[in-house]
């Protein structure tokens, strides 16, 4: 598919509020052309096409809704996109052509649509960083700033490679943390559902059987029977309470900074999982700082992006305070020590990096070490959680079963 040349040479900048237009036209030889271009209006697009020697036949605005009825775009999709772009740029493929190839070959339709809109933005006169910035949900400040640094320094290929490595490492550690948290959460949900089914459907059948015994039921059995009656009568209250609690939790987490701060502090101090979250935050700090510093971003400017990428409000606020201290001339090692957020080994290694002038390399080593620590801790935790989860299910489900069979055992002893 032939596309128009970059209209940036005309000296006319696109308006701040742009749309994507799909156009069809013919060149001076009568050959049919088609493509996409970003602009504030169809007249703007037609003007640029005519300046390039293209006679526009049809120009239509394209809807820019991403993911509607399609597979959503995930962090893994962005990581793969970064690696593909880095590989193609290193191979000497022109930027617009690389975006075309990556977009057309992407199996995720939402991702493919977004890539084509990024390509259209570049064809409309935007830089790659400006085009990426139009999708802040998927490309954060760190991503955009690194791309912009690569464009200004003429080293976009190497910066894209660093971004790809950073995204891959970040997604890997996120998966590890999610694996550690999702497994027990899923078991709790399953235990809740199984318990509800037993209380609502199974125990009433045993209750009818017990009525013919003519003897007093054990206290434990009576408690379970009363609980079953409550669930049958007020099941909607139970489900509504759970749903309401989940909704209230999400709203509080979304709207209240104090609530998020409380949760993040509590999670960091939680048994079993707290150490994993702590070391993953340290690894994310070191990895982000290494990537930014290696890209030539000044330390003070880099700390802003590092704070936003921390993933924990405690670390976000702590890093912002560190940035204020660094901006006054304080060494990074000293600010880390005063924050009480980092282990001694990480502080010492970063201090060595500062003194030797190899801060990016030392941060990368710190990130590698703690990412491996998180990896090992998640594996160990998974092995430890299996017997604990089996015991938990045994106590919950087994307790209900024992409560139902106690009267039968008592009847057998009486006979």
Coordinates of C-alpha atoms in Angstrom, one line a residue:
X1 CA 0.0 0.0 0.0
X2 CA 1.5 3.3 -1.0
X3 CA 1.4 6.2 1.4
X4 CA 2.0 9.9 1.4
X5 CA 5.3 11.4 2.3
X6 CA 5.8 13.2 5.6
X7 CA 4.0 16.6 5.4
X8 CA 6.3 18.0 8.1
X9 CA 8.4 19.5 5.3
X10 CA 5.6 21.9 4.4
X11 CA 6.2 23.7 7.7
X12 CA 2.6 23.4 8.9
X13 CA 2.1 21.8 12.3
X14 CA -1.0 19.7 13.1
X15 CA -3.4 21.2 15.5
X16 CA -3.4 20.0 19.1
X17 CA -6.8 18.1 18.7
X18 CA -6.2 15.6 15.9
X19 CA -8.2 12.8 14.3
X20 CA -7.2 9.9 12.1
X21 CA -8.5 10.1 8.5
X22 CA -8.5 7.3 5.9
X23 CA -7.9 8.7 2.5
X24 CA -7.9 7.5 -1.1
X25 CA -6.5 9.4 -4.1
X26 CA -4.4 9.3 -7.3
X27 CA -0.9 10.6 -8.0
X28 CA 0.2 12.7 -11.1
X29 CA 0.5 9.5 -13.1
X30 CA -3.0 8.4 -12.2
X31 CA -1.9 5.6 -9.9
X32 CA -4.3 4.9 -7.0
X33 CA -3.0 5.5 -3.6
X34 CA -4.5 5.1 -0.1
X35 CA -3.4 5.5 3.5
X36 CA -4.0 7.2 6.8
X37 CA -3.2 10.7 8.1
X38 CA -3.7 12.6 11.3
X39 CA -5.1 16.1 11.2
X40 CA -7.8 18.4 12.8
X41 CA -10.1 18.2 9.7
X42 CA -10.5 16.6 6.3
X43 CA -9.6 19.9 4.7
X44 CA -6.3 19.9 6.5
X45 CA -5.6 16.3 5.2
X46 CA -6.6 17.3 1.6
X47 CA -4.3 20.3 1.8
X48 CA -1.3 18.1 2.7
X49 CA -2.2 15.5 0.1
X50 CA -2.3 18.1 -2.6
X51 CA 1.0 19.6 -1.5
X52 CA 2.5 16.1 -2.0
X53 CA 1.1 15.8 -5.5
X54 CA -1.9 13.6 -4.6
X55 CA -5.4 14.3 -5.8
X56 CA -7.7 13.3 -2.9
X57 CA -10.8 11.3 -4.0
X58 CA -12.1 10.3 -0.6
X59 CA -11.2 11.4 3.0
X60 CA -13.1 9.9 5.9
X61 CA -12.6 10.2 9.6
X62 CA -11.7 7.0 11.3
X63 CA -13.0 6.1 14.7
X64 CA -10.2 5.8 17.3
X65 CA -11.8 3.6 19.8
X66 CA -9.4 0.9 20.8
X67 CA -10.3 -2.5 22.2
X68 CA -14.1 -2.2 21.7
X69 CA -15.3 -5.8 21.4
X70 CA -11.7 -6.9 20.9
X71 CA -8.9 -8.4 22.9
X72 CA -7.6 -5.7 25.3
X73 CA -4.0 -4.4 25.0
X74 CA -1.8 -5.7 27.8
X75 CA 1.7 -4.9 29.1
X76 CA 3.0 -8.0 27.3
X77 CA 1.7 -6.6 24.0
X78 CA 3.6 -3.4 24.6
X79 CA 6.8 -5.3 25.5
X80 CA 6.5 -7.4 22.3
X81 CA 5.9 -4.2 20.2
X82 CA 9.0 -2.6 21.7
X83 CA 11.2 -5.6 20.9
X84 CA 9.8 -5.9 17.3
X85 CA 10.5 -2.2 16.7
X86 CA 14.0 -2.4 18.2
X87 CA 14.8 -5.4 16.0
X88 CA 13.5 -3.7 12.8
X89 CA 15.2 -0.4 13.5
X90 CA 18.5 -2.1 14.1
X91 CA 18.1 -4.0 10.8
X92 CA 17.7 -0.6 9.0
X93 CA 14.0 -0.7 8.3
X94 CA 12.6 2.8 8.0
X95 CA 10.3 3.8 10.9
X96 CA 7.0 4.1 9.0
X97 CA 7.6 0.8 7.2
X98 CA 8.6 -0.9 10.5
X99 CA 5.3 0.3 12.0
X100 CA 3.4 -0.9 9.0
X101 CA 5.0 -4.4 9.2
X102 CA 4.5 -4.7 13.0
X103 CA 0.9 -3.4 12.8
X104 CA -0.2 -5.7 9.9
X105 CA 1.4 -8.7 11.5
X106 CA 0.0 -8.3 15.0
X107 CA -2.7 -10.9 16.0
X108 CA -4.2 -8.5 18.6
X109 CA -6.6 -6.4 16.5
X110 CA -6.7 -3.6 19.2
X111 CA -2.9 -3.5 19.2
X112 CA -2.7 -3.5 15.4
X113 CA -5.2 -0.6 15.2
X114 CA -3.2 1.4 17.7
X115 CA 0.0 0.8 15.8
X116 CA -1.6 2.0 12.6
X117 CA -2.8 5.1 14.3
X118 CA 0.7 5.8 15.6
X119 CA 2.0 5.3 12.0
X120 CA -0.7 7.7 10.7
X121 CA 0.4 10.3 13.3
X122 CA 4.0 10.1 12.0
X123 CA 2.8 10.5 8.4
X124 CA 0.8 13.5 9.6
X125 CA 4.0 15.2 10.8
X126 CA 4.4 14.1 14.4
X127 CA 7.5 12.6 15.8
X128 CA 7.4 9.0 17.2
X129 CA 7.4 10.2 20.8
X130 CA 4.5 12.7 20.1
X131 CA 2.5 10.0 18.4
X132 CA 3.1 7.5 21.3
X133 CA 2.1 10.2 23.8
X134 CA -1.4 10.2 22.3
X135 CA -1.9 6.8 24.0
X136 CA -0.9 7.5 27.6
X137 CA -2.8 4.5 28.9
X138 CA -0.3 2.2 27.1
X139 CA 2.8 4.4 26.7
X140 CA 3.7 6.1 30.0
X141 CA 6.0 9.1 30.5
X142 CA 9.0 6.8 30.9
X143 CA 8.4 5.2 27.5
X144 CA 7.8 8.5 25.8
X145 CA 10.7 10.3 27.4
X146 CA 13.1 7.5 26.4
X147 CA 11.9 7.6 22.8
X148 CA 12.2 11.3 22.7
X149 CA 15.8 11.1 24.1
X150 CA 16.6 8.6 21.3
X151 CA 15.1 10.9 18.6
X152 CA 17.1 13.9 19.9
X153 CA 20.4 12.0 20.2
X154 CA 20.0 10.1 16.9
X155 CA 20.3 6.8 18.8
X156 CA 16.6 5.7 18.5
X157 CA 17.6 2.1 17.7
X158 CA 19.7 1.6 20.8
X159 CA 17.0 3.3 23.0
X160 CA 14.3 1.1 21.6
X161 CA 16.4 -1.9 22.5
X162 CA 16.8 -0.6 26.1
X163 CA 13.1 0.1 26.3
X164 CA 12.3 -3.5 25.0
X165 CA 14.7 -5.0 27.6
X166 CA 13.1 -2.8 30.3
X167 CA 9.6 -3.8 29.4
X168 CA 10.4 -7.5 29.2
X169 CA 12.1 -7.5 32.6
X170 CA 9.2 -5.5 34.1
X171 CA 6.5 -7.8 32.7
X172 CA 8.5 -10.8 33.9
X173 CA 8.6 -9.6 37.5
X174 CA 5.0 -8.6 37.4
X175 CA 4.1 -12.1 36.3
X176 CA 6.0 -13.5 39.2
X177 CA 4.3 -11.3 41.8
X178 CA 0.9 -12.0 40.3
X179 CA 1.6 -15.7 40.4
X180 CA 2.4 -15.4 44.1
X181 CA -0.8 -13.5 44.9
X182 CA -3.3 -15.1 42.5
X183 CA -2.9 -18.7 43.6
X184 CA -4.0 -18.3 47.2
X185 CA -6.7 -15.7 46.2
X186 CA -8.2 -18.2 43.8
X187 CA -8.2 -21.0 46.4
X188 CA -10.1 -18.7 48.9
X189 CA -12.7 -18.0 46.2
X190 CA -13.1 -21.7 45.4
X191 CA -13.4 -22.5 49.1
X192 CA -16.1 -19.8 49.5
X193 CA -18.1 -21.2 46.5
X194 CA -17.8 -24.8 47.6
X195 CA -18.8 -23.8 51.2
X196 CA -21.8 -21.9 49.8
X197 CA -23.0 -24.9 47.7
X198 CA -22.7 -27.3 50.7
X199 CA -24.6 -24.9 53.0
X200 CA -27.4 -24.2 50.5
X201 CA -27.9 -27.6 48.8
X202 CA -26.3 -30.5 50.7
X203 CA -26.8 -29.7 54.4
X204 CA -30.6 -29.3 54.1
X205 CA -30.7 -32.9 52.9
X206 CA -28.9 -34.1 56.0
X207 CA -31.1 -31.9 58.2
X208 CA -34.2 -33.8 57.0
X209 CA -32.5 -37.0 57.8
X210 CA -31.5 -35.8 61.3
X211 CA -35.2 -35.0 62.2
X212 CA -36.0 -38.7 62.3
X213 CA -33.3 -39.5 64.8
X214 CA -35.3 -38.3 67.8
X215 CA -32.1 -37.3 69.6
X216 CA -30.2 -34.1 70.3
X217 CA -27.7 -33.1 67.6
X218 CA -24.1 -32.4 68.6
X219 CA -23.4 -28.7 69.2
X220 CA -21.1 -28.5 66.2
X221 CA -23.8 -30.0 63.9
X222 CA -26.4 -27.6 65.3
X223 CA -24.2 -24.6 64.5
X224 CA -23.7 -25.7 60.9
X225 CA -27.4 -26.4 60.5
X226 CA -28.2 -22.9 61.8
X227 CA -25.6 -21.4 59.4
X228 CA -27.2 -23.4 56.5
X229 CA -30.7 -22.0 57.4
X230 CA -29.3 -18.4 57.5
X231 CA -27.7 -18.9 54.0
X232 CA -30.9 -20.3 52.6
X233 CA -33.0 -17.4 54.0
X234 CA -30.5 -14.6 53.4
X235 CA -28.3 -15.7 50.6
X236 CA -28.9 -12.5 48.8
X237 CA -27.6 -10.6 51.8
X238 CA -24.4 -12.7 51.8
X239 CA -23.8 -12.2 48.1
X240 CA -24.7 -8.5 48.2
X241 CA -22.4 -8.0 51.2
X242 CA -19.5 -9.6 49.4
X243 CA -20.2 -7.7 46.1
X244 CA -20.6 -4.4 48.1
X245 CA -17.4 -5.0 50.0
X246 CA -15.5 -5.6 46.7
X247 CA -17.0 -2.5 45.1
X248 CA -16.3 -0.4 48.1
X249 CA -12.7 -1.6 48.2
X250 CA -12.2 -0.8 44.5
X251 CA -13.7 2.7 44.9
X252 CA -11.7 3.4 48.0
X253 CA -8.5 2.3 46.3
X254 CA -9.4 4.4 43.2
X255 CA -10.4 7.6 45.0
X256 CA -8.5 7.7 48.3
X257 CA -4.8 8.2 48.3
X258 CA -4.6 7.6 52.1
X259 CA -6.3 4.2 51.6
X260 CA -3.8 3.2 48.9
X261 CA -1.0 4.3 51.1
X262 CA -2.4 2.2 54.0
X263 CA -2.8 -0.8 51.7
X264 CA 0.7 -0.5 50.2
X265 CA 2.3 -0.2 53.6
X266 CA 0.3 -3.2 54.9
X267 CA 1.2 -5.3 51.9
X268 CA 4.9 -4.5 52.4
X269 CA 4.7 -5.7 56.0
X270 CA 2.5 -8.8 55.2
X271 CA 3.9 -12.2 56.1
X272 CA 5.1 -14.4 53.2
X273 CA 4.1 -11.9 50.5
X274 CA 5.6 -8.7 51.9
X275 CA 9.2 -9.6 51.2
X276 CA 8.3 -10.4 47.6
X277 CA 6.6 -7.1 47.1
X278 CA 9.5 -5.3 48.9
X279 CA 12.2 -6.9 46.7
X280 CA 10.2 -6.4 43.5
X281 CA 9.9 -2.7 44.3
X282 CA 13.7 -2.5 44.8
X283 CA 14.2 -4.4 41.5
X284 CA 11.8 -2.1 39.6
X285 CA 13.5 1.0 41.0
X286 CA 17.0 -0.2 40.0
X287 CA 15.8 -1.4 36.5
X288 CA 14.1 1.9 35.7
X289 CA 16.9 4.0 37.0
X290 CA 19.4 2.0 35.0
X291 CA 17.4 2.3 31.8
X292 CA 16.9 6.1 32.2
X293 CA 20.5 6.8 33.2
X294 CA 21.9 4.7 30.3
X295 CA 19.8 6.7 27.9
X296 CA 21.5 9.9 29.0
X297 CA 18.6 11.3 31.0
X298 CA 19.9 13.5 33.9
X299 CA 19.6 11.8 37.3
X300 CA 17.1 14.4 38.7
X301 CA 14.9 14.1 35.6
X302 CA 15.1 10.3 35.7
X303 CA 13.9 10.2 39.2
X304 CA 10.4 11.5 38.2
X305 CA 10.0 8.5 35.8
X306 CA 11.4 6.1 38.4
X307 CA 8.9 7.3 41.0
X308 CA 6.0 6.9 38.6
X309 CA 7.1 3.4 37.7
X310 CA 7.6 2.3 41.3
X311 CA 4.3 0.5 41.5
X312 CA 3.9 1.2 45.2
X313 CA 2.8 4.6 46.6
X314 CA 5.2 4.2 49.5
X315 CA 8.1 4.0 47.1
X316 CA 6.6 6.7 44.8
X317 CA 6.5 9.2 47.6
X318 CA 9.9 8.1 48.9
X319 CA 11.6 8.5 45.5
X320 CA 10.0 11.9 45.1
X321 CA 11.6 13.0 48.4
X322 CA 14.9 11.5 47.3
X323 CA 14.6 13.5 44.0
X324 CA 14.2 16.7 46.0
X325 CA 17.4 15.9 48.0
X326 CA 19.4 14.9 44.9
X327 CA 18.4 18.2 43.2
X328 CA 20.1 20.1 46.0
X329 CA 23.4 18.2 45.5
X330 CA 23.0 15.3 47.9
X331 CA 24.4 11.9 46.8
X332 CA 21.9 9.3 45.7
X333 CA 23.4 6.8 48.0
X334 CA 22.8 9.1 51.0
X335 CA 19.2 9.8 50.1
X336 CA 18.5 6.0 49.7
X337 CA 20.0 5.4 53.1
X338 CA 17.9 8.1 54.7
X339 CA 14.7 6.9 53.1
X340 CA 14.7 3.5 54.9
X341 CA 13.2 1.9 51.8
X342 CA 16.2 0.1 50.4
X343 CA 18.4 -2.8 51.6
X344 CA 22.0 -2.2 52.6
X345 CA 23.4 -4.1 49.6
X346 CA 21.5 -2.1 47.1
X347 CA 22.6 1.2 48.8
X348 CA 26.3 0.1 48.8
X349 CA 26.3 -1.1 45.1
X350 CA 24.7 2.1 43.9
X351 CA 27.2 4.1 46.0
X352 CA 30.0 2.3 44.3
X353 CA 28.4 3.0 40.9
X354 CA 28.2 6.7 41.8
X355 CA 31.9 6.9 42.8
X356 CA 33.1 4.9 39.8
X357 CA 30.9 6.7 37.2
X358 CA 29.1 3.5 36.3
X359 CA 25.7 4.1 38.0
X360 CA 23.7 2.6 35.1
X361 CA 25.7 -0.7 35.2
X362 CA 25.5 -1.0 39.0
X363 CA 21.8 -0.3 38.9
X364 CA 21.4 -3.1 36.3
X365 CA 23.3 -5.5 38.6
X366 CA 21.1 -4.6 41.5
X367 CA 18.0 -5.2 39.4
X368 CA 19.3 -8.5 38.1
X369 CA 20.1 -9.7 41.7
X370 CA 16.7 -8.7 43.2
X371 CA 14.7 -10.0 40.1
X372 CA 16.4 -13.4 40.7
X373 CA 15.6 -13.1 44.4
X374 CA 11.9 -12.5 43.6
X375 CA 12.0 -15.4 41.2
X376 CA 13.4 -17.8 43.8
X377 CA 11.0 -16.5 46.5
X378 CA 8.0 -17.0 44.3
X379 CA 9.0 -20.6 43.5
X380 CA 9.7 -21.4 47.2
X381 CA 6.4 -19.7 48.2
X382 CA 4.5 -21.8 45.6
X383 CA 5.9 -25.0 47.1
X384 CA 5.1 -23.8 50.6
X385 CA 1.6 -22.7 49.7
X386 CA 0.4 -26.0 48.3
X387 CA 0.3 -28.0 51.6
X388 CA -1.0 -24.9 53.4
X389 CA -3.8 -24.5 50.9
X390 CA -4.7 -28.2 51.1
X391 CA -4.9 -27.9 54.9
X392 CA -7.1 -24.8 54.5
X393 CA -9.5 -26.5 52.2
X394 CA -9.5 -29.6 54.5
X395 CA -10.5 -27.5 57.5
X396 CA -13.3 -25.6 55.7
X397 CA -14.8 -28.4 53.6
X398 CA -13.8 -31.2 55.9
X399 CA -15.3 -29.4 58.9
X400 CA -18.7 -29.3 57.2
X401 CA -18.6 -32.9 56.3
X402 CA -17.6 -34.0 59.8
X403 CA -20.4 -31.9 61.2
X404 CA -22.9 -33.7 59.1
X405 CA -21.6 -37.2 60.0
X406 CA -21.3 -36.6 63.7
X407 CA -25.0 -37.5 64.4
X408 CA -24.6 -40.7 62.3
X409 CA -21.6 -41.7 64.4
X410 CA -23.5 -40.9 67.6
X411 CA -26.5 -43.0 66.5
X412 CA -24.2 -45.9 65.7
X413 CA -22.6 -45.8 69.1
X414 CA -26.1 -45.7 70.7
X415 CA -27.1 -48.8 68.8

